[in-house]
């Protein structure tokens, strides 16, 4: 029997549930089905947080859900689901999953303990047991507005602890991505990971190598682009899971004597989190450029030492790093182009003749590459000065900039060539920027 928390004893109210999710819950109920809000939404609402999305669990099969809602499409093969669409909102509706011991109504495919397909329908109790963490297995029942706890999730919410349902090793073998979910949710919720749930990471972390690379890309987006990327990164590093996703990064960090790479990653992720908090757009390209920088920079330097000319060395290094990384995390082509461009533009910031400066500033990837340059200021005093130089030239009008730059040789400080005190004062009067202008090119 579940622990039932009646409506007057919990803080989850219908006002906090999206319109779409309520329509789905009531629609299913009115059609005679059982319908509950489940998973992250119930967890987040009980914690007083705004959920990212609302998931519904029901005893209706996907086909039955489709009959209730016209605006419904069935998706997934591995895990069949119904999506009910309300404009921009999609409510995911999953049929209660069973244990698969002899029930009818679906199929489950297991290879070496790994669940490759899970479409066996069952009861709500069984559904609770198939979820990953106890805090993710709470149900909000639209029939009486109570919260149902079959596994002890409420206790874990109070203790701020992530515990797996069932035997941790078995659950990770079924789906290795659950290890990443543990680190991600611990970072997002600021929870601890139960020692029993963390213990198998060392032995089973390597199973992540077989997880579909497209799914790992999705998981990376959730970890690093949802506002808690820095915390996720630290959690992955702390539990030594990072090497299963970004082996080159871990290697580069181990050789980062100056700490510049760690600083770049921490500032890059922290900056992305700040953008998310401000509601500004973020792109996976900038993020992967940051995470893989140590590796590509080391390889490019090595190739140059071996005699390759600079541009070719960078090109080859970028291709090789992206190809290697793509075996683990499938980075879509449009992002890998952008990543390679951000890297390729880095050496070009050293060129300060008039023509080259204007050409670089007109490059569509200039702002992202400039943001990236600023993150690298810990690498050397020279790079820091270079970043400051580019910050200053952007505050000049095109005419001022043109005047201040030597047509051929490397220019000194911006504005120096003309050296007019009048101009300098005017610039100051307009409120000269002392820090980097906010980039709007991280999109
Ligand atoms: P977030 O708030 O980041 O969305 P979430 O817990 O809601 O976190 P989802 O991926 O939206 O994560 O999954 C919704 C629910 O589905 C989870 O709360 C959990 O109950 C269940 N679930 C998701 N992934 C797994 C998995 N790999 N194994 C078992 N259950 C899972
Ligand atoms: Mg969710």
mmCIF file of N, CA, C and O in Angstrom, residues 350-426:
data_model
loop_
_atom_site.group_PDB
_atom_site.id
_atom_site.type_symbol
_atom_site.label_atom_id
_atom_site.label_comp_id
_atom_site.label_asym_id
_atom_site.label_seq_id
_atom_site.Cartn_x
_atom_site.Cartn_y
_atom_site.Cartn_z
ATOM 1 N N UNK A 350 45.446 37.565 -32.757
ATOM 2 C CA UNK A 350 46.800 38.133 -32.611
ATOM 3 C C UNK A 350 47.129 39.076 -33.761
ATOM 4 O O UNK A 350 48.059 39.871 -33.672
ATOM 5 N N UNK A 351 46.361 39.007 -34.848
ATOM 6 C CA UNK A 351 46.666 39.821 -36.030
ATOM 7 C C UNK A 351 45.921 41.154 -35.946
ATOM 8 O O UNK A 351 44.698 41.166 -35.890
ATOM 9 N N UNK A 352 46.668 42.243 -35.926
ATOM 10 C CA UNK A 352 45.998 43.521 -35.648
ATOM 11 C C UNK A 352 46.225 44.568 -36.725
ATOM 12 O O UNK A 352 46.310 45.756 -36.432
ATOM 13 N N UNK A 353 46.392 44.152 -37.935
ATOM 14 C CA UNK A 353 46.433 45.160 -38.998
ATOM 15 C C UNK A 353 45.006 45.557 -39.318
ATOM 16 O O UNK A 353 44.063 44.812 -39.026
ATOM 17 N N UNK A 354 44.878 46.717 -39.935
ATOM 18 C CA UNK A 354 43.543 47.272 -40.180
ATOM 19 C C UNK A 354 42.633 46.282 -40.906
ATOM 20 O O UNK A 354 41.530 45.978 -40.471
ATOM 21 N N UNK A 355 43.153 45.762 -42.003
ATOM 22 C CA UNK A 355 42.337 44.889 -42.836
ATOM 23 C C UNK A 355 41.884 43.639 -42.063
ATOM 24 O O UNK A 355 40.723 43.244 -42.089
ATOM 25 N N UNK A 356 42.830 43.075 -41.332
ATOM 26 C CA UNK A 356 42.509 41.818 -40.630
ATOM 27 C C UNK A 356 41.569 42.040 -39.456
ATOM 28 O O UNK A 356 40.702 41.215 -39.165
ATOM 29 N N UNK A 357 41.743 43.155 -38.785
ATOM 30 C CA UNK A 357 40.856 43.453 -37.653
ATOM 31 C C UNK A 357 39.419 43.611 -38.157
ATOM 32 O O UNK A 357 38.483 43.022 -37.606
ATOM 33 N N UNK A 358 39.252 44.389 -39.225
ATOM 34 C CA UNK A 358 37.896 44.587 -39.753
ATOM 35 C C UNK A 358 37.308 43.283 -40.270
ATOM 36 O O UNK A 358 36.123 43.000 -40.086
ATOM 37 N N UNK A 359 38.154 42.490 -40.902
ATOM 38 C CA UNK A 359 37.659 41.221 -41.437
ATOM 39 C C UNK A 359 37.199 40.294 -40.308
ATOM 40 O O UNK A 359 36.147 39.675 -40.380
ATOM 41 N N UNK A 360 37.988 40.251 -39.250
ATOM 42 C CA UNK A 360 37.637 39.372 -38.119
ATOM 43 C C UNK A 360 36.344 39.854 -37.442
ATOM 44 O O UNK A 360 35.469 39.057 -37.108
ATOM 45 N N UNK A 361 36.230 41.181 -37.296
ATOM 46 C CA UNK A 361 35.027 41.697 -36.622
ATOM 47 C C UNK A 361 33.754 41.446 -37.432
ATOM 48 O O UNK A 361 32.659 41.387 -36.880
ATOM 49 N N UNK A 362 33.915 41.294 -38.740
ATOM 50 C CA UNK A 362 32.741 41.057 -39.588
ATOM 51 C C UNK A 362 32.388 39.575 -39.670
ATOM 52 O O UNK A 362 31.352 39.207 -40.220
ATOM 53 N N UNK A 363 33.246 38.739 -39.107
ATOM 54 C CA UNK A 363 32.993 37.292 -39.193
ATOM 55 C C UNK A 363 31.743 36.931 -38.382
ATOM 56 O O UNK A 363 31.567 37.422 -37.264
ATOM 57 N N UNK A 364 30.860 36.099 -38.945
ATOM 58 C CA UNK A 364 29.619 35.786 -38.219
ATOM 59 C C UNK A 364 29.867 35.146 -36.844
ATOM 60 O O UNK A 364 29.008 35.220 -35.962
ATOM 61 N N UNK A 365 31.008 34.537 -36.676
ATOM 62 C CA UNK A 365 31.272 33.870 -35.389
ATOM 63 C C UNK A 365 32.144 34.738 -34.478
ATOM 64 O O UNK A 365 32.656 34.257 -33.467
ATOM 65 N N UNK A 366 32.311 36.022 -34.852
ATOM 66 C CA UNK A 366 33.239 36.873 -34.098
ATOM 67 C C UNK A 366 32.888 36.962 -32.616
ATOM 68 O O UNK A 366 33.730 36.787 -31.754
ATOM 69 N N UNK A 367 31.616 37.244 -32.308
ATOM 70 C CA UNK A 367 31.278 37.475 -30.900
ATOM 71 C C UNK A 367 31.496 36.248 -30.035
ATOM 72 O O UNK A 367 31.995 36.341 -28.918
ATOM 73 N N UNK A 368 31.130 35.092 -30.565
ATOM 74 C CA UNK A 368 31.340 33.859 -29.796
ATOM 75 C C UNK A 368 32.832 33.623 -29.603
ATOM 76 O O UNK A 368 33.292 33.284 -28.508
ATOM 77 N N UNK A 369 33.614 33.850 -30.676
ATOM 78 C CA UNK A 369 35.063 33.634 -30.584
ATOM 79 C C UNK A 369 35.701 34.642 -29.630
ATOM 80 O O UNK A 369 36.629 34.314 -28.883
ATOM 81 N N UNK A 370 35.185 35.863 -29.630
ATOM 82 C CA UNK A 370 35.697 36.902 -28.720
ATOM 83 C C UNK A 370 35.367 36.544 -27.260
ATOM 84 O O UNK A 370 36.223 36.629 -26.377
ATOM 85 N N UNK A 371 34.139 36.113 -27.013
ATOM 86 C CA UNK A 371 33.765 35.640 -25.664
ATOM 87 C C UNK A 371 34.726 34.556 -25.211
ATOM 88 O O UNK A 371 35.138 34.492 -24.054
ATOM 89 N N UNK A 372 35.034 33.678 -26.159
ATOM 90 C CA UNK A 372 35.905 32.552 -25.856
ATOM 91 C C UNK A 372 37.318 33.054 -25.518
ATOM 92 O O UNK A 372 37.950 32.582 -24.578
ATOM 93 N N UNK A 373 37.774 34.026 -26.289
ATOM 94 C CA UNK A 373 39.094 34.622 -26.048
ATOM 95 C C UNK A 373 39.190 35.164 -24.619
ATOM 96 O O UNK A 373 40.191 34.979 -23.931
ATOM 97 N N UNK A 374 38.126 35.818 -24.176
ATOM 98 C CA UNK A 374 38.137 36.388 -22.824
ATOM 99 C C UNK A 374 38.252 35.298 -21.758
ATOM 100 O O UNK A 374 38.879 35.486 -20.721
ATOM 101 N N UNK A 375 37.629 34.127 -22.052
ATOM 102 C CA UNK A 375 37.719 33.028 -21.086
ATOM 103 C C UNK A 375 39.154 32.529 -20.951
ATOM 104 O O UNK A 375 39.520 31.936 -19.952
ATOM 105 N N UNK A 376 39.961 32.775 -21.999
ATOM 106 C CA UNK A 376 41.326 32.238 -22.007
ATOM 107 C C UNK A 376 42.327 33.154 -21.318
ATOM 108 O O UNK A 376 43.529 32.871 -21.346
ATOM 109 N N UNK A 377 41.860 34.209 -20.691
ATOM 110 C CA UNK A 377 42.807 35.210 -20.175
ATOM 111 C C UNK A 377 43.751 34.631 -19.129
ATOM 112 O O UNK A 377 44.823 35.175 -18.894
ATOM 113 N N UNK A 378 43.369 33.499 -18.516
ATOM 114 C CA UNK A 378 44.262 32.886 -17.529
ATOM 115 C C UNK A 378 45.467 32.189 -18.149
ATOM 116 O O UNK A 378 46.414 31.830 -17.455
ATOM 117 N N UNK A 379 45.447 32.022 -19.479
ATOM 118 C CA UNK A 379 46.525 31.260 -20.123
ATOM 119 C C UNK A 379 47.848 32.015 -20.099
ATOM 120 O O UNK A 379 48.903 31.416 -19.958
ATOM 121 N N UNK A 380 47.795 33.338 -20.290
ATOM 122 C CA UNK A 380 49.035 34.133 -20.250
ATOM 123 C C UNK A 380 48.685 35.617 -20.137
ATOM 124 O O UNK A 380 47.564 36.019 -20.477
ATOM 125 N N UNK A 381 49.650 36.391 -19.696
ATOM 126 C CA UNK A 381 49.462 37.835 -19.608
ATOM 127 C C UNK A 381 49.207 38.422 -20.990
ATOM 128 O O UNK A 381 48.419 39.361 -21.152
ATOM 129 N N UNK A 382 49.855 37.816 -21.977
ATOM 130 C CA UNK A 382 49.721 38.282 -23.348
ATOM 131 C C UNK A 382 48.268 38.129 -23.841
ATOM 132 O O UNK A 382 47.697 39.023 -24.456
ATOM 133 N N UNK A 383 47.685 36.972 -23.514
ATOM 134 C CA UNK A 383 46.302 36.733 -23.937
ATOM 135 C C UNK A 383 45.323 37.647 -23.216
ATOM 136 O O UNK A 383 44.338 38.096 -23.787
ATOM 137 N N UNK A 384 45.624 37.892 -21.957
ATOM 138 C CA UNK A 384 44.750 38.798 -21.211
ATOM 139 C C UNK A 384 44.772 40.186 -21.871
ATOM 140 O O UNK A 384 43.736 40.794 -22.123
ATOM 141 N N UNK A 385 45.984 40.650 -22.205
ATOM 142 C CA UNK A 385 46.122 41.956 -22.852
ATOM 143 C C UNK A 385 45.421 41.952 -24.210
ATOM 144 O O UNK A 385 44.772 42.934 -24.598
ATOM 145 N N UNK A 386 45.539 40.843 -24.898
ATOM 146 C CA UNK A 386 44.888 40.713 -26.210
ATOM 147 C C UNK A 386 43.369 40.851 -26.054
ATOM 148 O O UNK A 386 42.712 41.578 -26.807
ATOM 149 N N UNK A 387 42.824 40.184 -25.068
ATOM 150 C CA UNK A 387 41.384 40.273 -24.814
ATOM 151 C C UNK A 387 40.976 41.707 -24.514
ATOM 152 O O UNK A 387 39.974 42.215 -25.020
ATOM 153 N N UNK A 388 41.789 42.373 -23.690
ATOM 154 C CA UNK A 388 41.472 43.770 -23.338
ATOM 155 C C UNK A 388 41.524 44.658 -24.579
ATOM 156 O O UNK A 388 40.700 45.551 -24.762
ATOM 157 N N UNK A 389 42.509 44.408 -25.426
ATOM 158 C CA UNK A 389 42.645 45.188 -26.662
ATOM 159 C C UNK A 389 41.379 45.070 -27.511
ATOM 160 O O UNK A 389 40.826 46.064 -27.970
ATOM 161 N N UNK A 390 40.899 43.834 -27.655
ATOM 162 C CA UNK A 390 39.699 43.622 -28.480
ATOM 163 C C UNK A 390 38.453 44.215 -27.826
ATOM 164 O O UNK A 390 37.528 44.629 -28.503
ATOM 165 N N UNK A 391 38.438 44.233 -26.508
ATOM 166 C CA UNK A 391 37.310 44.871 -25.821
ATOM 167 C C UNK A 391 37.323 46.373 -26.136
ATOM 168 O O UNK A 391 36.290 46.967 -26.446
ATOM 169 N N UNK A 392 38.520 46.942 -26.081
ATOM 170 C CA UNK A 392 38.622 48.390 -26.315
ATOM 171 C C UNK A 392 38.285 48.768 -27.756
ATOM 172 O O UNK A 392 37.569 49.733 -27.986
ATOM 173 N N UNK A 393 38.782 48.005 -28.714
ATOM 174 C CA UNK A 393 38.528 48.415 -30.097
ATOM 175 C C UNK A 393 37.043 48.348 -30.442
ATOM 176 O O UNK A 393 36.562 49.097 -31.280
ATOM 177 N N UNK A 394 36.330 47.488 -29.752
ATOM 178 C CA UNK A 394 34.902 47.408 -30.063
ATOM 179 C C UNK A 394 34.123 48.613 -29.561
ATOM 180 O O UNK A 394 32.987 48.842 -29.964
ATOM 181 N N UNK A 395 34.746 49.347 -28.648
ATOM 182 C CA UNK A 395 34.072 50.550 -28.147
ATOM 183 C C UNK A 395 34.307 51.748 -29.083
ATOM 184 O O UNK A 395 33.711 52.797 -28.914
ATOM 185 N N UNK A 396 35.198 51.573 -30.065
ATOM 186 C CA UNK A 396 35.478 52.673 -31.005
ATOM 187 C C UNK A 396 34.482 52.673 -32.154
ATOM 188 O O UNK A 396 33.941 51.625 -32.516
ATOM 189 N N UNK A 397 34.276 53.867 -32.737
ATOM 190 C CA UNK A 397 33.481 53.923 -33.967
ATOM 191 C C UNK A 397 34.361 53.363 -35.085
ATOM 192 O O UNK A 397 35.582 53.343 -34.950
ATOM 193 N N UNK A 398 33.757 52.922 -36.191
ATOM 194 C CA UNK A 398 34.571 52.381 -37.283
ATOM 195 C C UNK A 398 35.635 53.374 -37.752
ATOM 196 O O UNK A 398 36.767 52.974 -38.046
ATOM 197 N N UNK A 399 35.286 54.680 -37.770
ATOM 198 C CA UNK A 399 36.270 55.668 -38.227
ATOM 199 C C UNK A 399 37.444 55.750 -37.252
ATOM 200 O O UNK A 399 38.600 55.768 -37.649
ATOM 201 N N UNK A 400 37.097 55.823 -35.973
ATOM 202 C CA UNK A 400 38.150 55.879 -34.958
ATOM 203 C C UNK A 400 39.038 54.645 -35.042
ATOM 204 O O UNK A 400 40.258 54.731 -34.970
ATOM 205 N N UNK A 401 38.387 53.515 -35.198
ATOM 206 C CA UNK A 401 39.129 52.268 -35.244
ATOM 207 C C UNK A 401 40.065 52.257 -36.443
ATOM 208 O O UNK A 401 41.248 51.930 -36.332
ATOM 209 N N UNK A 402 39.521 52.653 -37.595
ATOM 210 C CA UNK A 402 40.309 52.659 -38.814
ATOM 211 C C UNK A 402 41.532 53.561 -38.662
ATOM 212 O O UNK A 402 42.646 53.215 -39.033
ATOM 213 N N UNK A 403 41.305 54.733 -38.080
ATOM 214 C CA UNK A 403 42.404 55.693 -37.885
ATOM 215 C C UNK A 403 43.479 55.131 -36.967
ATOM 216 O O UNK A 403 44.659 55.386 -37.139
ATOM 217 N N UNK A 404 43.038 54.402 -35.957
ATOM 218 C CA UNK A 404 43.978 53.980 -34.922
ATOM 219 C C UNK A 404 44.818 52.776 -35.338
ATOM 220 O O UNK A 404 45.771 52.439 -34.660
ATOM 221 N N UNK A 405 44.415 52.118 -36.414
ATOM 222 C CA UNK A 405 45.132 50.895 -36.773
ATOM 223 C C UNK A 405 46.125 51.137 -37.892
ATOM 224 O O UNK A 405 45.837 51.838 -38.855
ATOM 225 N N UNK A 406 47.274 50.492 -37.766
ATOM 226 C CA UNK A 406 48.254 50.543 -38.847
ATOM 227 C C UNK A 406 47.742 49.687 -39.991
ATOM 228 O O UNK A 406 47.149 48.639 -39.757
ATOM 229 N N UNK A 407 47.927 50.164 -41.232
ATOM 230 C CA UNK A 407 47.438 49.362 -42.345
ATOM 231 C C UNK A 407 48.132 47.996 -42.424
ATOM 232 O O UNK A 407 47.523 47.013 -42.786
ATOM 233 N N UNK A 408 49.400 47.933 -42.059
ATOM 234 C CA UNK A 408 50.094 46.654 -42.227
ATOM 235 C C UNK A 408 50.629 46.074 -40.922
ATOM 236 O O UNK A 408 50.251 45.012 -40.485
ATOM 237 N N UNK A 409 51.497 46.840 -40.267
ATOM 238 C CA UNK A 409 52.172 46.262 -39.106
ATOM 239 C C UNK A 409 51.201 46.139 -37.936
ATOM 240 O O UNK A 409 50.117 46.710 -37.933
ATOM 241 N N UNK A 410 51.605 45.398 -36.917
ATOM 242 C CA UNK A 410 50.768 45.179 -35.747
ATOM 243 C C UNK A 410 50.591 46.495 -34.982
ATOM 244 O O UNK A 410 51.559 47.188 -34.700
ATOM 245 N N UNK A 411 49.365 46.808 -34.652
ATOM 246 C CA UNK A 411 49.090 48.065 -33.949
ATOM 247 C C UNK A 411 49.344 47.925 -32.464
ATOM 248 O O UNK A 411 49.344 46.830 -31.922
ATOM 249 N N UNK A 412 49.560 49.036 -31.818
ATOM 250 C CA UNK A 412 49.732 49.026 -30.361
ATOM 251 C C UNK A 412 48.372 49.148 -29.703
ATOM 252 O O UNK A 412 47.416 48.518 -30.134
ATOM 253 N N UNK A 413 48.286 50.000 -28.707
ATOM 254 C CA UNK A 413 46.996 50.169 -28.031
ATOM 255 C C UNK A 413 46.002 50.843 -28.960
ATOM 256 O O UNK A 413 46.375 51.687 -29.759
ATOM 257 N N UNK A 414 44.758 50.485 -28.921
ATOM 258 C CA UNK A 414 43.791 51.141 -29.787
ATOM 259 C C UNK A 414 43.746 52.627 -29.468
ATOM 260 O O UNK A 414 43.789 53.017 -28.303
ATOM 261 N N UNK A 415 43.677 53.434 -30.505
ATOM 262 C CA UNK A 415 43.596 54.870 -30.278
ATOM 263 C C UNK A 415 44.961 55.513 -30.119
ATOM 264 O O UNK A 415 45.087 56.730 -30.133
ATOM 265 N N UNK A 416 46.007 54.677 -30.002
ATOM 266 C CA UNK A 416 47.320 55.198 -29.674
ATOM 267 C C UNK A 416 47.942 55.996 -30.831
ATOM 268 O O UNK A 416 48.604 56.976 -30.631
ATOM 269 N N UNK A 417 47.686 55.491 -32.046
ATOM 270 C CA UNK A 417 48.372 56.056 -33.201
ATOM 271 C C UNK A 417 48.028 57.539 -33.383
ATOM 272 O O UNK A 417 48.896 58.360 -33.573
ATOM 273 N N UNK A 418 46.762 57.841 -33.295
ATOM 274 C CA UNK A 418 46.382 59.233 -33.459
ATOM 275 C C UNK A 418 46.692 60.014 -32.187
ATOM 276 O O UNK A 418 47.081 61.170 -32.258
ATOM 277 N N UNK A 419 46.506 59.363 -31.083
ATOM 278 C CA UNK A 419 46.947 59.904 -29.803
ATOM 279 C C UNK A 419 46.293 61.216 -29.402
ATOM 280 O O UNK A 419 46.801 61.913 -28.537
ATOM 281 N N UNK A 420 45.166 61.561 -30.000
ATOM 282 C CA UNK A 420 44.586 62.858 -29.684
ATOM 283 C C UNK A 420 43.865 62.828 -28.344
ATOM 284 O O UNK A 420 42.985 62.004 -28.117
ATOM 285 N N UNK A 421 44.269 63.750 -27.482
ATOM 286 C CA UNK A 421 43.651 63.826 -26.159
ATOM 287 C C UNK A 421 42.169 64.109 -26.279
ATOM 288 O O UNK A 421 41.371 63.614 -25.508
ATOM 289 N N UNK A 422 41.809 64.863 -27.312
ATOM 290 C CA UNK A 422 40.423 65.225 -27.519
ATOM 291 C C UNK A 422 39.561 63.967 -27.733
ATOM 292 O O UNK A 422 38.547 63.765 -27.092
ATOM 293 N N UNK A 423 40.059 63.122 -28.635
ATOM 294 C CA UNK A 423 39.301 61.909 -28.931
ATOM 295 C C UNK A 423 39.156 61.042 -27.692
ATOM 296 O O UNK A 423 38.112 60.513 -27.396
ATOM 297 N N UNK A 424 40.244 60.907 -26.964
ATOM 298 C CA UNK A 424 40.203 60.057 -25.771
ATOM 299 C C UNK A 424 39.157 60.563 -24.782
ATOM 300 O O UNK A 424 38.423 59.787 -24.218
ATOM 301 N N UNK A 425 39.127 61.900 -24.641
ATOM 302 C CA UNK A 425 38.162 62.436 -23.693
ATOM 303 C C UNK A 425 36.741 62.167 -24.171
ATOM 304 O O UNK A 425 35.887 61.781 -23.412
ATOM 305 N N UNK A 426 36.559 62.349 -25.486
ATOM 306 C CA UNK A 426 35.220 62.130 -26.008
ATOM 307 C C UNK A 426 34.752 60.702 -25.767
ATOM 308 O O UNK A 426 33.638 60.444 -25.372
#
